[in-house]
Amino acid sequence: MEEMVFEIKRTDENGNMKTQSYNVPKDKVSTVLEALLYIKENLDHSLSFRYSCRMEICGSCAMEINGKPHMACSTTTDSLKGQKVTVAPLKHFKVIRDLAVDIDGFLEKYRAVKPYVIRDDDGKYDSEILQTPEQFHEYLDYSLCIKCGICMAACPIEGSDPNYLGPAPLAAAWRYIADNRDQGKKYRLEIVSGEEGTSRCHFAGECTEACPKGVDPSFAIQKLRSSMVGLEFQRLFRRR
Amino acid sequence: MNEGPLGWAKFYRKGVGYFAFAMHRLSGLVIVFYLYLHLFVLSHLLSGAATYNSLVTSITYGPYDSFLVLDVLLALVIFYHGANGTRLALNEMGIGLKNHKVMFYFFESIAVVILGVFLYYAYMFIGAA
């Protein structure tokens, strides 16, 4: 029976790291997540990893597969070159155990950009707020984010500056600014224009490349920057 | 987790964007180092023409003419940095953001052509000397 070798970077509760290899029958699994489940059920019950929906919706099973961040559930074993697969926890996240990482810091950054519709009328509007299909498509792509953290792991700046807001939160900021129902642009631009905001991005573009849902954070960051320039011009002329 | 600037160097198996970013940083550091080295060499002019000429002669002729190889490497670094910097400046203005990889290859191809022209004239210069 043809087998694949899964080399998994494991970390115990004391932070000790080791790489462990498992042989998985090729015909028993079709995705990396299935291989991990096979290992857990048949070879090593102690292997820890996070997963839920198995269909690239929940964003739980993001991990580094063959050196690049991917969703384990949607990475088919056929798409991987060779018989050896290296699996490691997502970069730039604190490892809790084995392949499970702590996403609290990431979610804090996400919260910081106020990812919800802000209204000046505090939600007490009289009539329905209409939205044309064109207005809906302005932000649709950015609303597809599943908060998997893959873009954060792919971003080179995120690794050297953990305080940088990062691609996903910045894309979320743009998602709400681009929404015609939202009136919180001034608050969000204030947040993303800080030292740890969009100015930290150097357009490596890896976030966009890595996103499993086709979200384009680097484009969102560019839109945020041009919005900030526009806002600064407005302020400049208002002073005069 | 903070990987520090050393994390930039881990571009193996990463994408073109990561490589472009890492090399842009590295080439930037080399250019800054060269700038200070250049100013240091020029500062010898303060001690008179004889001191300066003696220094320049010692590093460009005789057993140390291998500095010419470093000059070629410096040209490579400058052309790379300039080409990628132009791409980034255009990206900043929203031009070609969706095709940043193609733009990287395009601008770096131009850099290679300019480097070729530079090498030709450098060779002619050495030949003439």
Short mmCIF file of C-alpha atoms in Angstrom, two decimals:
data_model
loop_
_atom_site.label_atom_id
_atom_site.label_comp_id
_atom_site.label_asym_id
_atom_site.label_seq_id
_atom_site.Cartn_x
_atom_site.Cartn_y
_atom_site.Cartn_z
CA MET A 1 0.00 0.00 0.00
CA GLU A 2 1.38 3.41 -1.00
CA GLU A 3 2.11 5.64 1.97
CA MET A 4 2.75 9.32 2.55
CA VAL A 5 5.10 10.51 5.26
CA PHE A 6 3.76 13.33 7.42
CA GLU A 7 6.52 15.15 9.29
CA ILE A 8 4.79 17.13 12.00
CA LYS A 9 6.44 19.82 14.08
CA ARG A 10 5.17 19.20 17.58
CA THR A 11 5.36 21.34 20.71
CA ASP A 12 4.46 20.11 24.17
CA GLU A 13 2.93 22.13 27.02
CA ASN A 14 6.43 23.06 28.25
CA GLY A 15 7.39 24.50 24.88
CA ASN A 16 9.72 21.63 23.92
CA MET A 17 9.74 21.10 20.17
CA LYS A 18 10.33 17.96 18.15
CA THR A 19 9.53 16.69 14.68
CA GLN A 20 7.65 13.42 14.49
CA SER A 21 7.02 11.37 11.35
CA TYR A 22 3.91 9.31 10.63
CA ASN A 23 3.22 7.02 7.70
CA VAL A 24 -0.29 7.47 6.36
CA PRO A 25 -1.84 5.19 3.69
CA LYS A 26 -2.43 7.33 0.63
CA ASP A 27 -5.77 5.76 -0.28
CA LYS A 28 -7.26 6.43 3.17
CA VAL A 29 -7.01 10.21 3.03
CA SER A 30 -7.64 12.93 0.48
CA THR A 31 -6.79 16.09 2.44
CA VAL A 32 -4.16 17.07 5.00
CA LEU A 33 -6.88 17.39 7.66
CA GLU A 34 -8.03 13.84 6.94
CA ALA A 35 -4.43 12.69 7.28
CA LEU A 36 -4.16 14.42 10.67
CA LEU A 37 -7.42 12.80 11.77
CA TYR A 38 -6.11 9.43 10.57
CA ILE A 39 -2.95 9.93 12.63
CA LYS A 40 -4.97 10.95 15.70
CA GLU A 41 -7.37 8.03 15.42
CA ASN A 42 -4.90 5.30 14.47
CA LEU A 43 -1.32 6.26 15.23
CA ASP A 44 -1.03 8.89 17.94
CA HIS A 45 -3.96 10.06 20.09
CA SER A 46 -1.87 12.85 21.62
CA LEU A 47 -1.56 14.89 18.42
CA SER A 48 -3.30 18.25 18.90
CA PHE A 49 -4.76 20.44 16.19
CA ARG A 50 -7.79 22.64 15.72
CA TYR A 51 -10.55 21.96 13.21
CA SER A 52 -14.31 22.19 12.91
CA CYS A 53 -16.25 22.52 9.66
CA ARG A 54 -13.93 20.57 7.30
CA MET A 55 -15.08 22.77 4.40
CA GLU A 56 -13.04 25.97 4.59
CA ILE A 57 -15.70 28.00 6.33
CA CYS A 58 -14.76 28.07 10.00
CA GLY A 59 -11.08 29.04 9.51
CA SER A 60 -9.93 26.74 12.33
CA CYS A 61 -7.46 24.40 10.64
CA ALA A 62 -4.98 26.91 9.23
CA MET A 63 -1.42 25.59 9.48
CA GLU A 64 1.86 25.60 7.64
CA ILE A 65 1.94 22.85 5.03
CA ASN A 66 5.20 22.34 3.14
CA GLY A 67 6.44 25.72 4.33
CA LYS A 68 3.40 27.78 3.35
CA PRO A 69 0.25 28.64 5.31
CA HIS A 70 -2.81 26.75 4.07
CA MET A 71 -6.11 25.40 5.32
CA ALA A 72 -5.61 21.72 6.17
CA CYS A 73 -9.21 20.90 5.16
CA SER A 74 -8.91 22.24 1.62
CA THR A 75 -5.34 21.16 0.88
CA THR A 76 -5.64 17.91 -1.01
CA THR A 77 -2.84 15.38 -0.73
CA ASP A 78 -2.81 15.10 -4.53
CA SER A 79 -1.90 18.76 -4.82
CA LEU A 80 1.26 18.26 -2.74
CA LYS A 81 4.47 17.39 -4.50
CA GLY A 82 6.31 14.29 -3.34
CA GLN A 83 5.45 11.67 -0.75
CA LYS A 84 6.72 13.69 2.22
CA VAL A 85 4.58 16.45 3.73
CA THR A 86 5.86 18.80 6.43
CA VAL A 87 3.22 20.23 8.74
CA ALA A 88 3.91 22.96 11.29
CA PRO A 89 1.86 25.43 13.32
CA LEU A 90 1.06 28.82 11.78
CA LYS A 91 3.97 31.23 11.94
CA HIS A 92 3.74 34.46 13.95
CA PHE A 93 1.31 32.91 16.45
CA LYS A 94 2.08 31.56 19.89
CA VAL A 95 1.86 27.77 19.88
CA ILE A 96 -0.43 26.27 22.50
CA ARG A 97 0.34 22.67 21.62
CA ASP A 98 1.44 20.88 18.44
CA LEU A 99 -0.51 22.54 15.60
CA ALA A 100 -2.95 24.53 17.75
CA VAL A 101 -2.03 28.21 18.04
CA ASP A 102 -3.30 31.03 20.23
CA ILE A 103 -5.40 33.40 18.10
CA ASP A 104 -6.39 35.78 20.93
CA GLY A 105 -3.87 38.44 19.87
CA PHE A 106 -5.12 38.26 16.29
CA LEU A 107 -8.75 38.65 17.37
CA GLU A 108 -7.78 41.61 19.60
CA LYS A 109 -6.31 43.34 16.56
CA TYR A 110 -9.46 42.50 14.65
CA ARG A 111 -11.61 44.06 17.35
CA ALA A 112 -9.41 47.17 17.35
CA VAL A 113 -10.58 48.22 13.87
CA LYS A 114 -14.26 48.19 14.97
CA PRO A 115 -15.46 45.45 12.59
CA TYR A 116 -19.14 46.36 12.66
CA VAL A 117 -21.42 48.96 11.09
CA ILE A 118 -21.17 52.27 12.95
CA ARG A 119 -24.02 54.74 12.59
CA ASP A 120 -24.08 58.40 13.62
CA ASP A 121 -27.77 57.97 14.38
CA ASP A 122 -26.89 55.14 16.76
CA GLY A 123 -29.04 52.71 14.80
CA LYS A 124 -32.21 54.79 15.30
CA TYR A 125 -32.94 55.35 11.62
CA ASP A 126 -36.50 55.83 10.44
CA SER A 127 -36.45 53.97 7.15
CA GLU A 128 -34.59 51.04 5.65
CA ILE A 129 -31.07 51.85 4.46
CA LEU A 130 -31.04 50.87 0.83
CA GLN A 131 -28.06 49.26 -0.88
CA THR A 132 -27.67 48.79 -4.61
CA PRO A 133 -25.95 45.67 -5.99
CA GLU A 134 -22.98 47.89 -6.95
CA GLN A 135 -22.68 49.16 -3.39
CA PHE A 136 -22.94 45.58 -2.11
CA HIS A 137 -20.12 44.44 -4.40
CA GLU A 138 -17.89 47.25 -3.10
CA TYR A 139 -17.28 45.28 0.08
CA LEU A 140 -18.46 41.74 -0.72
CA ASP A 141 -15.00 40.29 -1.36
CA TYR A 142 -13.68 41.61 1.95
CA SER A 143 -16.61 40.15 3.87
CA LEU A 144 -15.55 36.65 2.82
CA CYS A 145 -12.74 36.64 5.39
CA ILE A 146 -13.01 33.60 7.69
CA LYS A 147 -10.44 34.88 10.24
CA CYS A 148 -8.18 31.89 9.69
CA GLY A 149 -5.03 33.95 10.25
CA ILE A 150 -3.29 32.66 7.14
CA CYS A 151 -2.59 36.19 5.88
CA MET A 152 -1.07 37.06 9.26
CA ALA A 153 1.27 34.07 8.97
CA ALA A 154 2.21 34.93 5.38
CA CYS A 155 3.00 38.59 6.12
CA PRO A 156 6.75 39.21 6.63
CA ILE A 157 6.10 42.38 8.70
CA GLU A 158 3.87 40.50 11.13
CA GLY A 159 6.87 38.35 12.05
CA SER A 160 9.14 41.23 12.94
CA ASP A 161 6.57 43.59 14.42
CA PRO A 162 3.89 41.73 16.40
CA ASN A 163 2.11 45.04 17.10
CA TYR A 164 1.42 45.65 13.41
CA LEU A 165 -2.33 45.40 12.89
CA GLY A 166 -1.84 43.00 10.01
CA PRO A 167 -3.61 42.20 6.74
CA ALA A 168 -6.88 40.68 8.01
CA PRO A 169 -7.79 43.48 10.47
CA LEU A 170 -6.88 46.13 7.89
CA ALA A 171 -8.98 44.38 5.25
CA ALA A 172 -11.83 44.27 7.78
CA ALA A 173 -11.46 48.00 8.36
CA TRP A 174 -11.83 48.58 4.62
CA ARG A 175 -14.75 46.14 4.41
CA TYR A 176 -16.79 48.39 6.72
CA ILE A 177 -15.55 51.67 5.29
CA ALA A 178 -16.61 50.47 1.82
CA ASP A 179 -20.08 49.63 3.14
CA ASN A 180 -22.48 52.48 2.32
CA ARG A 181 -24.47 51.84 5.52
CA ASP A 182 -21.43 52.55 7.65
CA GLN A 183 -20.49 55.99 8.98
CA GLY A 184 -17.45 55.00 11.03
CA LYS A 185 -14.79 55.87 8.44
CA LYS A 186 -13.34 58.70 10.53
CA TYR A 187 -12.86 56.43 13.56
CA ARG A 188 -11.31 53.58 11.61
CA LEU A 189 -8.96 55.76 9.59
CA GLU A 190 -7.73 57.22 12.88
CA ILE A 191 -6.90 53.68 14.06
CA VAL A 192 -5.31 52.38 10.86
CA SER A 193 -3.27 55.54 10.28
CA GLY A 194 -1.31 54.94 13.50
CA GLU A 195 2.29 53.78 13.68
CA GLU A 196 1.22 50.14 13.65
CA GLY A 197 -1.30 50.61 10.86
CA THR A 198 -1.08 50.72 7.09
CA SER A 199 2.30 52.50 7.06
CA ARG A 200 3.91 49.24 8.24
CA CYS A 201 2.82 47.42 5.08
CA HIS A 202 5.53 47.13 2.43
CA PHE A 203 3.48 45.44 -0.27
CA ALA A 204 5.02 42.00 -0.25
CA GLY A 205 1.54 40.92 -1.37
CA GLU A 206 1.87 37.51 0.29
CA CYS A 207 -1.38 38.03 2.24
CA THR A 208 -3.36 38.23 -0.99
CA GLU A 209 -1.51 35.25 -2.45
CA ALA A 210 -2.13 33.10 0.61
CA CYS A 211 -5.79 33.93 1.33
CA PRO A 212 -7.88 30.78 0.75
CA LYS A 213 -11.06 32.84 0.24
CA GLY A 214 -9.71 35.24 -2.37
CA VAL A 215 -9.76 38.30 -0.13
CA ASP A 216 -7.27 40.95 -1.27
CA PRO A 217 -5.88 42.61 1.88
CA SER A 218 -3.05 44.39 0.04
CA PHE A 219 -5.59 46.15 -2.18
CA ALA A 220 -7.64 47.05 0.91
CA ILE A 221 -4.53 48.53 2.55
CA GLN A 222 -3.87 50.60 -0.56
CA LYS A 223 -7.49 51.84 -0.51
CA LEU A 224 -7.12 52.72 3.18
CA ARG A 225 -3.97 54.68 2.40
CA SER A 226 -5.61 56.67 -0.39
CA SER A 227 -8.59 57.35 1.89
CA MET A 228 -6.21 58.66 4.54
CA VAL A 229 -4.54 60.95 2.02
CA GLY A 230 -7.99 62.22 1.04
CA LEU A 231 -8.88 62.82 4.67
CA GLU A 232 -5.63 64.71 5.29
CA PHE A 233 -6.32 66.96 2.28
CA GLN A 234 -9.80 67.66 3.61
CA ARG A 235 -8.35 68.60 7.00
CA LEU A 236 -5.74 70.81 5.35
CA PHE A 237 -8.30 72.84 3.44
CA ARG A 238 -10.71 72.96 6.36
CA ARG A 239 -8.03 74.67 8.49
CA ARG A 240 -7.73 77.41 5.90
CA MET B 1 5.44 35.51 17.90
CA ASN B 2 8.26 37.88 17.13
CA GLU B 3 10.73 36.38 14.70
CA GLY B 4 12.71 39.60 14.45
CA PRO B 5 14.34 40.87 11.27
CA LEU B 6 16.00 37.44 10.85
CA GLY B 7 12.54 36.18 9.91
CA TRP B 8 12.80 38.20 6.69
CA ALA B 9 15.66 35.99 5.58
CA LYS B 10 13.49 32.88 5.74
CA PHE B 11 12.11 33.33 2.26
CA TYR B 12 12.79 29.77 1.16
CA ARG B 13 9.54 28.23 -0.15
CA LYS B 14 7.78 31.56 0.34
CA GLY B 15 6.32 33.55 -2.53
CA VAL B 16 7.89 36.04 -4.92
CA GLY B 17 6.51 38.92 -2.86
CA TYR B 18 8.29 37.67 0.25
CA PHE B 19 11.54 37.31 -1.70
CA ALA B 20 11.16 40.79 -3.18
CA PHE B 21 10.51 42.23 0.28
CA ALA B 22 13.47 40.44 1.91
CA MET B 23 15.88 41.40 -0.88
CA HIS B 24 14.64 45.00 -0.84
CA ARG B 25 15.53 45.23 2.86
CA LEU B 26 18.88 43.55 2.40
CA SER B 27 19.81 45.67 -0.63
CA GLY B 28 18.71 48.80 1.27
CA LEU B 29 21.08 47.93 4.12
CA VAL B 30 23.94 47.30 1.68
CA ILE B 31 23.30 50.67 0.00
CA VAL B 32 23.26 52.50 3.35
CA PHE B 33 26.51 50.75 4.33
CA TYR B 34 28.07 51.73 1.01
CA LEU B 35 26.91 55.34 1.42
CA TYR B 36 28.77 55.66 4.73
CA LEU B 37 31.79 53.86 3.29
CA HIS B 38 31.73 56.25 0.34
CA LEU B 39 31.53 59.27 2.65
CA PHE B 40 34.39 57.85 4.72
CA VAL B 41 36.57 57.53 1.62
CA LEU B 42 35.61 61.03 0.44
CA SER B 43 36.37 62.46 3.88
CA HIS B 44 40.06 61.76 3.13
CA LEU B 45 39.93 64.77 0.81
CA LEU B 46 40.02 66.86 3.97
CA SER B 47 43.57 65.62 4.49
CA GLY B 48 44.64 66.75 1.05
CA ALA B 49 44.79 65.40 -2.48
CA ALA B 50 47.84 63.22 -1.84
CA THR B 51 46.15 61.29 1.01
CA TYR B 52 42.97 60.80 -0.99
CA ASN B 53 44.78 59.71 -4.16
CA SER B 54 46.92 57.32 -2.19
CA LEU B 55 43.82 55.71 -0.61
CA VAL B 56 41.93 55.45 -3.90
CA THR B 57 44.98 53.97 -5.60
CA SER B 58 45.44 51.42 -2.83
CA ILE B 59 41.89 50.10 -3.17
CA THR B 60 41.54 50.17 -6.94
CA TYR B 61 44.92 48.94 -8.13
CA GLY B 62 47.39 46.31 -7.20
CA PRO B 63 46.44 43.39 -4.94
CA TYR B 64 43.15 45.02 -3.90
CA ASP B 65 41.63 45.47 -7.35
CA SER B 66 39.16 42.76 -6.36
CA PHE B 67 37.16 45.74 -5.13
CA LEU B 68 35.97 45.93 -8.72
CA VAL B 69 34.02 42.72 -8.12
CA LEU B 70 32.36 44.42 -5.16
CA ASP B 71 31.57 47.38 -7.43
CA VAL B 72 29.69 45.02 -9.76
CA LEU B 73 27.82 43.54 -6.79
CA LEU B 74 26.99 47.05 -5.64
CA ALA B 75 25.60 47.87 -9.08
CA LEU B 76 23.48 44.71 -8.93
CA VAL B 77 22.12 45.70 -5.53
CA ILE B 78 21.40 49.29 -6.59
CA PHE B 79 19.63 48.28 -9.80
CA TYR B 80 17.59 45.66 -7.95
CA HIS B 81 16.61 48.14 -5.23
CA GLY B 82 15.82 50.88 -7.73
CA ALA B 83 13.66 48.63 -9.92
CA ASN B 84 11.74 47.14 -7.00
CA GLY B 85 11.41 50.60 -5.43
CA THR B 86 9.84 51.91 -8.64
CA ARG B 87 7.37 49.01 -8.59
CA LEU B 88 6.52 49.69 -4.95
CA ALA B 89 6.05 53.41 -5.62
CA LEU B 90 3.63 52.60 -8.45
CA ASN B 91 1.83 50.08 -6.22
CA GLU B 92 1.55 52.76 -3.53
CA MET B 93 -0.28 54.91 -6.05
CA GLY B 94 -2.60 52.00 -6.83
CA ILE B 95 -1.00 51.21 -10.19
CA GLY B 96 -0.59 47.51 -10.95
CA LEU B 97 -1.45 46.38 -7.46
CA LYS B 98 -3.39 43.41 -8.77
CA ASN B 99 -0.42 42.39 -10.92
CA HIS B 100 2.40 43.09 -8.52
CA LYS B 101 4.19 39.82 -9.30
CA VAL B 102 4.21 40.50 -13.03
CA MET B 103 5.41 44.03 -12.28
CA PHE B 104 8.21 42.63 -10.13
CA TYR B 105 9.45 40.44 -12.98
CA PHE B 106 9.05 43.29 -15.46
CA PHE B 107 11.01 45.84 -13.44
CA GLU B 108 13.68 43.36 -12.47
CA SER B 109 14.10 42.42 -16.14
CA ILE B 110 14.74 46.11 -16.85
CA ALA B 111 17.25 46.10 -13.98
CA VAL B 112 19.06 43.13 -15.55
CA VAL B 113 19.24 44.95 -18.91
CA ILE B 114 20.64 48.08 -17.22
CA LEU B 115 23.12 45.91 -15.33
CA GLY B 116 24.20 44.38 -18.64
CA VAL B 117 24.79 47.85 -20.10
CA PHE B 118 26.67 48.82 -16.94
CA LEU B 119 28.86 45.71 -17.16
CA TYR B 120 29.65 46.42 -20.81
CA TYR B 121 30.79 49.97 -20.07
CA ALA B 122 32.63 48.84 -16.93
CA TYR B 123 34.48 46.24 -19.01
CA MET B 124 35.31 48.87 -21.62
CA PHE B 125 36.54 51.18 -18.85
CA ILE B 126 38.80 48.49 -17.36
CA GLY B 127 40.02 47.54 -20.82
CA ALA B 128 40.80 51.18 -21.55
CA ALA B 129 42.65 51.51 -18.24
#
